[in-house]
Amino acid sequence: MNFIILLLPLLAIFLMFRSQKKRQSQMQTMQSALQPGSGVRTIGGMYALVKAVNDETIELEVAPGVVAHYTKGAIAAVLEPLEYDAIINGRPAEDESEEDAVEAVEGTDADEKPLSLSKDEAKAGAEAPESK
């Protein structure tokens, strides 16, 4: 019985160290895969393109023509090119089917008056309410 009480904490410590070592090796593999032109997400949630990879730092283009230096540990994920493009530029237009666009147009009511923020039209509408 005493042996089990002693064994359980040792097993828990072993599993914690093992999972941490596994995470560290995944992070090291990801950092070694960094190449100029790759899209990345930082631990702060910023998306950027890799411009250069140095020994300890990485140069990220955070906006066109704006390059910032980060440590390699600041990179949370290396993104696939299509995933990065979809996040930065939005959903590609070719993914939308033409049927969805036709349904959206047909779903609008032709008698519906467009919303106007003009004060003159608002006053005219308030003074003469329609009776049905």
GROMACS .gro file of N, CA and C in nm:
model
  396
    1MET      N    1   0.083  -0.120   0.000
    1MET     CA    2   0.000   0.000   0.000
    1MET      C    3   0.087   0.125   0.000
    2ASN      N    4   0.190   0.127   0.087
    2ASN     CA    5   0.281   0.241   0.092
    2ASN      C    6   0.356   0.257  -0.039
    3PHE      N    7   0.382   0.145  -0.104
    3PHE     CA    8   0.453   0.148  -0.231
    3PHE      C    9   0.371   0.222  -0.338
    4ILE      N   10   0.239   0.201  -0.341
    4ILE     CA   11   0.150   0.267  -0.437
    4ILE      C   12   0.146   0.417  -0.410
    5ILE      N   13   0.141   0.457  -0.285
    5ILE     CA   14   0.138   0.599  -0.249
    5ILE      C   15   0.268   0.666  -0.294
    6LEU      N   16   0.379   0.596  -0.287
    6LEU     CA   17   0.508   0.651  -0.330
    6LEU      C   18   0.520   0.649  -0.483
    7LEU      N   19   0.461   0.551  -0.547
    7LEU     CA   20   0.472   0.534  -0.692
    7LEU      C   21   0.388   0.635  -0.770
    8LEU      N   22   0.269   0.670  -0.724
    8LEU     CA   23   0.180   0.761  -0.796
    8LEU      C   24   0.242   0.900  -0.819
    9PRO      N   25   0.299   0.967  -0.718
    9PRO     CA   26   0.361   1.097  -0.746
    9PRO      C   27   0.480   1.087  -0.842
   10LEU      N   28   0.558   0.980  -0.831
   10LEU     CA   29   0.670   0.961  -0.922
   10LEU      C   30   0.621   0.943  -1.066
   11LEU      N   31   0.513   0.870  -1.084
   11LEU     CA   32   0.455   0.850  -1.216
   11LEU      C   33   0.402   0.983  -1.272
   12ALA      N   34   0.337   1.063  -1.189
   12ALA     CA   35   0.286   1.194  -1.232
   12ALA      C   36   0.400   1.286  -1.274
   13ILE      N   37   0.508   1.288  -1.198
   13ILE     CA   38   0.623   1.371  -1.232
   13ILE      C   39   0.685   1.324  -1.364
   14PHE      N   40   0.697   1.195  -1.382
   14PHE     CA   41   0.751   1.139  -1.506
   14PHE      C   42   0.667   1.182  -1.626
   15LEU      N   43   0.535   1.173  -1.614
   15LEU     CA   44   0.446   1.210  -1.725
   15LEU      C   45   0.453   1.360  -1.755
   16MET      N   46   0.466   1.443  -1.652
   16MET     CA   47   0.478   1.588  -1.674
   16MET      C   48   0.607   1.621  -1.749
   17PHE      N   49   0.717   1.562  -1.708
   17PHE     CA   50   0.844   1.587  -1.776
   17PHE      C   51   0.841   1.537  -1.920
   18ARG      N   52   0.777   1.424  -1.940
   18ARG     CA   53   0.769   1.367  -2.074
   18ARG      C   54   0.688   1.457  -2.168
   19SER      N   55   0.574   1.507  -2.121
   19SER     CA   56   0.492   1.593  -2.206
   19SER      C   57   0.563   1.726  -2.234
   20GLN      N   58   0.635   1.779  -2.135
   20GLN     CA   59   0.708   1.904  -2.157
   20GLN      C   60   0.819   1.884  -2.258
   21LYS      N   61   0.889   1.774  -2.249
   21LYS     CA   62   0.998   1.745  -2.343
   21LYS      C   63   0.941   1.729  -2.485
   22LYS      N   64   0.824   1.667  -2.496
   22LYS     CA   65   0.761   1.649  -2.626
   22LYS      C   66   0.723   1.784  -2.687
   23ARG      N   67   0.667   1.875  -2.605
   23ARG     CA   68   0.632   2.009  -2.652
   23ARG      C   69   0.756   2.086  -2.697
   24GLN      N   70   0.865   2.073  -2.620
   24GLN     CA   71   0.989   2.141  -2.655
   24GLN      C   72   1.044   2.091  -2.788
   25SER      N   73   1.036   1.961  -2.811
   25SER     CA   74   1.088   1.908  -2.938
   25SER      C   75   1.001   1.952  -3.055
   26GLN      N   76   0.868   1.960  -3.035
   26GLN     CA   77   0.780   2.010  -3.141
   26GLN      C   78   0.811   2.156  -3.172
   27MET      N   79   0.834   2.236  -3.068
   27MET     CA   80   0.866   2.377  -3.087
   27MET      C   81   0.999   2.393  -3.160
   28GLN      N   82   1.097   2.312  -3.124
   28GLN     CA   83   1.227   2.319  -3.188
   28GLN      C   84   1.217   2.277  -3.335
   29THR      N   85   1.137   2.176  -3.365
   29THR     CA   86   1.117   2.133  -3.503
   29THR      C   87   1.049   2.244  -3.584
   30MET      N   88   0.949   2.309  -3.525
   30MET     CA   89   0.879   2.417  -3.593
   30MET      C   90   0.975   2.534  -3.619
   31GLN      N   91   1.055   2.569  -3.519
   31GLN     CA   92   1.148   2.681  -3.535
   31GLN      C   93   1.256   2.652  -3.638
   32SER      N   94   1.296   2.526  -3.649
   32SER     CA   95   1.397   2.493  -3.749
   32SER      C   96   1.336   2.492  -3.890
   33ALA      N   97   1.205   2.478  -3.900
   33ALA     CA   98   1.138   2.477  -4.030
   33ALA      C   99   1.107   2.618  -4.081
   34LEU      N  100   1.138   2.720  -4.003
   34LEU     CA  101   1.110   2.857  -4.046
   34LEU      C  102   1.198   2.894  -4.165
   35GLN      N  103   1.133   2.947  -4.269
   35GLN     CA  104   1.204   2.988  -4.390
   35GLN      C  105   1.151   3.123  -4.434
   36PRO      N  106   1.233   3.204  -4.499
   36PRO     CA  107   1.182   3.331  -4.553
   36PRO      C  108   1.064   3.306  -4.647
   37GLY      N  109   0.960   3.384  -4.631
   37GLY     CA  110   0.839   3.370  -4.711
   37GLY      C  111   0.729   3.292  -4.642
   38SER      N  112   0.759   3.229  -4.529
   38SER     CA  113   0.657   3.153  -4.456
   38SER      C  114   0.566   3.248  -4.379
   39GLY      N  115   0.440   3.214  -4.370
   39GLY     CA  116   0.346   3.290  -4.288
   39GLY      C  117   0.346   3.233  -4.148
   40VAL      N  118   0.348   3.320  -4.047
   40VAL     CA  119   0.352   3.275  -3.908
   40VAL      C  120   0.252   3.351  -3.823
   41ARG      N  121   0.220   3.292  -3.705
   41ARG     CA  122   0.139   3.359  -3.604
   41ARG      C  123   0.225   3.366  -3.478
   42THR      N  124   0.235   3.485  -3.420
   42THR     CA  125   0.315   3.500  -3.299
   42THR      C  126   0.232   3.462  -3.177
   43ILE      N  127   0.299   3.452  -3.062
   43ILE     CA  128   0.227   3.419  -2.939
   43ILE      C  129   0.131   3.529  -2.900
   44GLY      N  130   0.151   3.649  -2.953
   44GLY     CA  131   0.059   3.760  -2.928
   44GLY      C  132  -0.060   3.761  -3.023
   45GLY      N  133  -0.062   3.670  -3.122
   45GLY     CA  134  -0.174   3.662  -3.215
   45GLY      C  135  -0.155   3.744  -3.341
   46MET      N  136  -0.035   3.793  -3.366
   46MET     CA  137  -0.010   3.873  -3.486
   46MET      C  138   0.033   3.781  -3.600
   47TYR      N  139  -0.018   3.807  -3.719
   47TYR     CA  140   0.019   3.731  -3.838
   47TYR      C  141   0.121   3.812  -3.915
   48ALA      N  142   0.225   3.745  -3.965
   48ALA     CA  143   0.331   3.814  -4.038
   48ALA      C  144   0.401   3.716  -4.131
   49LEU      N  145   0.482   3.772  -4.221
   49LEU     CA  146   0.564   3.693  -4.312
   49LEU      C  147   0.708   3.694  -4.263
   50VAL      N  148   0.775   3.581  -4.273
   50VAL     CA  149   0.915   3.571  -4.235
   50VAL      C  150   1.000   3.633  -4.345
   51LYS      N  151   1.085   3.728  -4.309
   51LYS     CA  152   1.177   3.790  -4.405
   51LYS      C  153   1.316   3.730  -4.396
   52ALA      N  154   1.364   3.705  -4.272
   52ALA     CA  155   1.497   3.647  -4.254
   52ALA      C  156   1.499   3.571  -4.122
   53VAL      N  157   1.581   3.465  -4.119
   53VAL     CA  158   1.596   3.385  -3.998
   53VAL      C  159   1.743   3.395  -3.956
   54ASN      N  160   1.766   3.443  -3.833
   54ASN     CA  161   1.901   3.454  -3.778
   54ASN      C  162   1.920   3.346  -3.673
   55ASP      N  163   2.033   3.348  -3.602
   55ASP     CA  164   2.060   3.246  -3.501
   55ASP      C  165   1.956   3.247  -3.389
   56GLU      N  166   1.934   3.363  -3.327
   56GLU     CA  167   1.843   3.374  -3.213
   56GLU      C  168   1.715   3.450  -3.246
   57THR      N  169   1.717   3.529  -3.352
   57THR     CA  170   1.601   3.614  -3.383
   57THR      C  171   1.546   3.581  -3.521
   58ILE      N  172   1.433   3.642  -3.548
   58ILE     CA  173   1.367   3.626  -3.676
   58ILE      C  174   1.312   3.762  -3.717
   59GLU      N  175   1.322   3.795  -3.844
   59GLU     CA  176   1.270   3.922  -3.895
   59GLU      C  177   1.135   3.896  -3.960
   60LEU      N  178   1.033   3.966  -3.911
   60LEU     CA  179   0.896   3.948  -3.960
   60LEU      C  180   0.848   4.076  -4.027
   61GLU      N  181   0.786   4.061  -4.143
   61GLU     CA  182   0.723   4.175  -4.210
   61GLU      C  183   0.578   4.179  -4.161
   62VAL      N  184   0.550   4.276  -4.073
   62VAL     CA  185   0.419   4.286  -4.011
   62VAL      C  186   0.321   4.366  -4.096
   63ALA      N  187   0.373   4.449  -4.184
   63ALA     CA  188   0.294   4.526  -4.280
   63ALA      C  189   0.385   4.549  -4.400
   64PRO      N  190   0.332   4.581  -4.516
   64PRO     CA  191   0.418   4.603  -4.632
   64PRO      C  192   0.525   4.708  -4.603
   65GLY      N  193   0.651   4.665  -4.609
   65GLY     CA  194   0.763   4.756  -4.585
   65GLY      C  195   0.800   4.774  -4.439
   66VAL      N  196   0.729   4.711  -4.346
   66VAL     CA  197   0.758   4.726  -4.202
   66VAL      C  198   0.812   4.592  -4.150
   67VAL      N  199   0.940   4.591  -4.110
   67VAL     CA  200   1.004   4.470  -4.062
   67VAL      C  201   1.037   4.487  -3.914
   68ALA      N  202   1.003   4.385  -3.835
   68ALA     CA  203   1.030   4.387  -3.692
   68ALA      C  204   1.110   4.263  -3.655
   69HIS      N  205   1.191   4.273  -3.549
   69HIS     CA  206   1.274   4.162  -3.503
   69HIS      C  207   1.207   4.097  -3.382
   70TYR      N  208   1.197   3.964  -3.384
   70TYR     CA  209   1.138   3.887  -3.275
   70TYR      C  210   1.232   3.772  -3.240
   71THR      N  211   1.220   3.722  -3.119
   71THR     CA  212   1.292   3.600  -3.085
   71THR      C  213   1.219   3.483  -3.149
   72LYS      N  214   1.290   3.375  -3.171
   72LYS     CA  215   1.227   3.258  -3.232
   72LYS      C  216   1.120   3.200  -3.141
   73GLY      N  217   1.133   3.218  -3.011
   73GLY     CA  218   1.034   3.167  -2.918
   73GLY      C  219   0.900   3.239  -2.926
   74ALA      N  220   0.896   3.353  -2.993
   74ALA     CA  221   0.772   3.429  -3.006
   74ALA      C  222   0.681   3.374  -3.114
   75ILE      N  223   0.728   3.276  -3.190
   75ILE     CA  224   0.648   3.218  -3.298
   75ILE      C  225   0.564   3.105  -3.240
   76ALA      N  226   0.433   3.119  -3.252
   76ALA     CA  227   0.341   3.017  -3.199
   76ALA      C  228   0.312   2.910  -3.304
   77ALA      N  229   0.305   2.949  -3.432
   77ALA     CA  230   0.271   2.851  -3.535
   77ALA      C  231   0.322   2.898  -3.671
   78VAL      N  232   0.365   2.802  -3.750
   78VAL     CA  233   0.399   2.827  -3.890
   78VAL      C  234   0.278   2.782  -3.970
   79LEU      N  235   0.225   2.871  -4.054
   79LEU     CA  236   0.100   2.843  -4.125
   79LEU      C  237   0.127   2.796  -4.268
   80GLU      N  238   0.035   2.717  -4.319
   80GLU     CA  239   0.040   2.676  -4.459
   80GLU      C  240   0.013   2.799  -4.545
   81PRO      N  241   0.070   2.807  -4.665
   81PRO     CA  242   0.049   2.926  -4.750
   81PRO      C  243  -0.098   2.958  -4.777
   82LEU      N  244  -0.181   2.857  -4.803
   82LEU     CA  245  -0.323   2.882  -4.829
   82LEU      C  246  -0.395   2.931  -4.704
   83GLU      N  247  -0.359   2.875  -4.589
   83GLU     CA  248  -0.421   2.917  -4.463
   83GLU      C  249  -0.384   3.062  -4.432
   84TYR      N  250  -0.256   3.096  -4.449
   84TYR     CA  251  -0.210   3.233  -4.424
   84TYR      C  252  -0.281   3.331  -4.518
   85ASP      N  253  -0.291   3.296  -4.646
   85ASP     CA  254  -0.358   3.383  -4.743
   85ASP      C  255  -0.505   3.401  -4.709
   86ALA      N  256  -0.571   3.294  -4.666
   86ALA     CA  257  -0.713   3.303  -4.629
   86ALA      C  258  -0.733   3.393  -4.508
   87ILE      N  259  -0.641   3.389  -4.412
   87ILE     CA  260  -0.653   3.472  -4.292
   87ILE      C  261  -0.627   3.618  -4.325
   88ILE      N  262  -0.522   3.645  -4.401
   88ILE     CA  263  -0.482   3.783  -4.430
   88ILE      C  264  -0.574   3.849  -4.531
   89ASN      N  265  -0.608   3.778  -4.638
   89ASN     CA  266  -0.686   3.837  -4.747
   89ASN      C  267  -0.833   3.801  -4.743
   90GLY      N  268  -0.876   3.726  -4.647
   90GLY     CA  269  -1.016   3.685  -4.642
   90GLY      C  270  -1.038   3.562  -4.727
   91ARG      N  271  -1.161   3.520  -4.731
   91ARG     CA  272  -1.198   3.400  -4.807
   91ARG      C  273  -1.184   3.428  -4.956
   92PRO      N  274  -1.115   3.341  -5.030
   92PRO     CA  275  -1.101   3.363  -5.175
   92PRO      C  276  -1.236   3.366  -5.244
   93ALA      N  277  -1.250   3.453  -5.345
   93ALA     CA  278  -1.377   3.472  -5.416
   93ALA      C  279  -1.419   3.346  -5.490
   94GLU      N  280  -1.324   3.266  -5.537
   94GLU     CA  281  -1.360   3.148  -5.614
   94GLU      C  282  -1.421   3.038  -5.527
   95ASP      N  283  -1.409   3.049  -5.395
   95ASP     CA  284  -1.470   2.951  -5.306
   95ASP      C  285  -1.621   2.969  -5.298
   96GLU      N  286  -1.669   3.092  -5.319
   96GLU     CA  287  -1.812   3.117  -5.315
   96GLU      C  288  -1.876   3.060  -5.441
   97SER      N  289  -1.983   2.988  -5.423
   97SER     CA  290  -2.051   2.936  -5.541
   97SER      C  291  -2.141   3.043  -5.599
   98GLU      N  292  -2.162   3.034  -5.728
   98GLU     CA  293  -2.246   3.132  -5.796
   98GLU      C  294  -2.391   3.119  -5.750
   99GLU      N  295  -2.432   3.000  -5.709
   99GLU     CA  296  -2.568   2.979  -5.664
   99GLU      C  297  -2.597   3.060  -5.538
  100ASP      N  298  -2.500   3.070  -5.447
  100ASP     CA  299  -2.519   3.149  -5.326
  100ASP      C  300  -2.540   3.295  -5.360
  101ALA      N  301  -2.465   3.345  -5.457
  101ALA     CA  302  -2.477   3.485  -5.496
  101ALA      C  303  -2.614   3.510  -5.560
  102VAL      N  304  -2.662   3.417  -5.643
  102VAL     CA  305  -2.793   3.432  -5.707
  102VAL      C  306  -2.903   3.429  -5.602
  103GLU      N  307  -2.893   3.338  -5.505
  103GLU     CA  308  -2.994   3.330  -5.400
  103GLU      C  309  -2.997   3.457  -5.316
  104ALA      N  310  -2.882   3.516  -5.292
  104ALA     CA  311  -2.876   3.638  -5.213
  104ALA      C  312  -2.945   3.753  -5.287
  105VAL      N  313  -2.929   3.760  -5.418
  105VAL     CA  314  -2.992   3.866  -5.497
  105VAL      C  315  -3.141   3.843  -5.507
  106GLU      N  316  -3.183   3.719  -5.531
  106GLU     CA  317  -3.325   3.689  -5.544
  106GLU      C  318  -3.399   3.706  -5.412
  107GLY      N  319  -3.330   3.693  -5.301
  107GLY     CA  320  -3.392   3.703  -5.170
  107GLY      C  321  -3.428   3.846  -5.131
  108THR      N  322  -3.379   3.947  -5.203
  108THR     CA  323  -3.410   4.085  -5.169
  108THR      C  324  -3.545   4.122  -5.226
  109ASP      N  325  -3.619   4.207  -5.154
  109ASP     CA  326  -3.752   4.251  -5.195
  109ASP      C  327  -3.737   4.375  -5.284
  110ALA      N  328  -3.795   4.370  -5.405
  110ALA     CA  329  -3.782   4.480  -5.500
  110ALA      C  330  -3.858   4.604  -5.451
  111ASP      N  331  -3.967   4.588  -5.372
  111ASP     CA  332  -4.045   4.701  -5.324
  111ASP      C  333  -3.981   4.768  -5.203
  112GLU      N  334  -3.881   4.705  -5.147
  112GLU     CA  335  -3.818   4.757  -5.027
  112GLU      C  336  -3.737   4.883  -5.060
  113LYS      N  337  -3.757   4.987  -4.982
  113LYS     CA  338  -3.688   5.114  -5.004
  113LYS      C  339  -3.553   5.109  -4.931
  114PRO      N  340  -3.444   5.151  -4.996
  114PRO     CA  341  -3.314   5.148  -4.930
  114PRO      C  342  -3.309   5.243  -4.811
  115LEU      N  343  -3.233   5.210  -4.712
  115LEU     CA  344  -3.218   5.290  -4.592
  115LEU      C  345  -3.142   5.417  -4.625
  116SER      N  346  -3.195   5.530  -4.581
  116SER     CA  347  -3.130   5.659  -4.605
  116SER      C  348  -3.110   5.728  -4.471
  117LEU      N  349  -2.997   5.791  -4.456
  117LEU     CA  350  -2.966   5.862  -4.333
  117LEU      C  351  -2.990   6.012  -4.346
  118SER      N  352  -3.057   6.052  -4.451
  118SER     CA  353  -3.086   6.193  -4.474
  118SER      C  354  -3.193   6.241  -4.377
  119LYS      N  355  -3.173   6.360  -4.317
  119LYS     CA  356  -3.270   6.415  -4.221
  119LYS      C  357  -3.400   6.455  -4.289
  120ASP      N  358  -3.391   6.506  -4.411
  120ASP     CA  359  -3.511   6.549  -4.483
  120ASP      C  360  -3.606   6.433  -4.508
  121GLU      N  361  -3.553   6.321  -4.554
  121GLU     CA  362  -3.638   6.205  -4.580
  121GLU      C  363  -3.694   6.147  -4.451
  122ALA      N  364  -3.617   6.154  -4.344
  122ALA     CA  365  -3.663   6.103  -4.215
  122ALA      C  366  -3.780   6.186  -4.163
  123LYS      N  367  -3.773   6.317  -4.178
  123LYS     CA  368  -3.882   6.404  -4.134
  123LYS      C  369  -4.006   6.380  -4.217
  124ALA      N  370  -3.990   6.366  -4.349
  124ALA     CA  371  -4.104   6.344  -4.435
  124ALA      C  372  -4.173   6.211  -4.402
  125GLY      N  373  -4.093   6.109  -4.370
  125GLY     CA  374  -4.149   5.980  -4.334
  125GLY      C  375  -4.221   5.986  -4.199
  126ALA      N  376  -4.172   6.067  -4.106
  126ALA     CA  377  -4.232   6.076  -3.973
  126ALA      C  378  -4.361   6.158  -3.976
  127GLU      N  379  -4.369   6.259  -4.062
  127GLU     CA  380  -4.486   6.347  -4.069
  127GLU      C  381  -4.604   6.279  -4.138
  128ALA      N  382  -4.578   6.197  -4.235
  128ALA     CA  383  -4.685   6.134  -4.312
  128ALA      C  384  -4.676   5.983  -4.303
  129PRO      N  385  -4.717   5.923  -4.191
  129PRO     CA  386  -4.712   5.778  -4.181
  129PRO      C  387  -4.816   5.714  -4.273
  130GLU      N  388  -4.780   5.601  -4.329
  130GLU     CA  389  -4.871   5.533  -4.420
  130GLU      C  390  -4.977   5.459  -4.340
  131SER      N  391  -5.098   5.461  -4.386
  131SER     CA  392  -5.204   5.385  -4.319
  131SER      C  393  -5.247   5.273  -4.411
  132LYS      N  394  -5.266   5.158  -4.355
  132LYS     CA  395  -5.303   5.041  -4.435
  132LYS      C  396  -5.434   4.986  -4.394
   0.00000   0.00000   0.00000
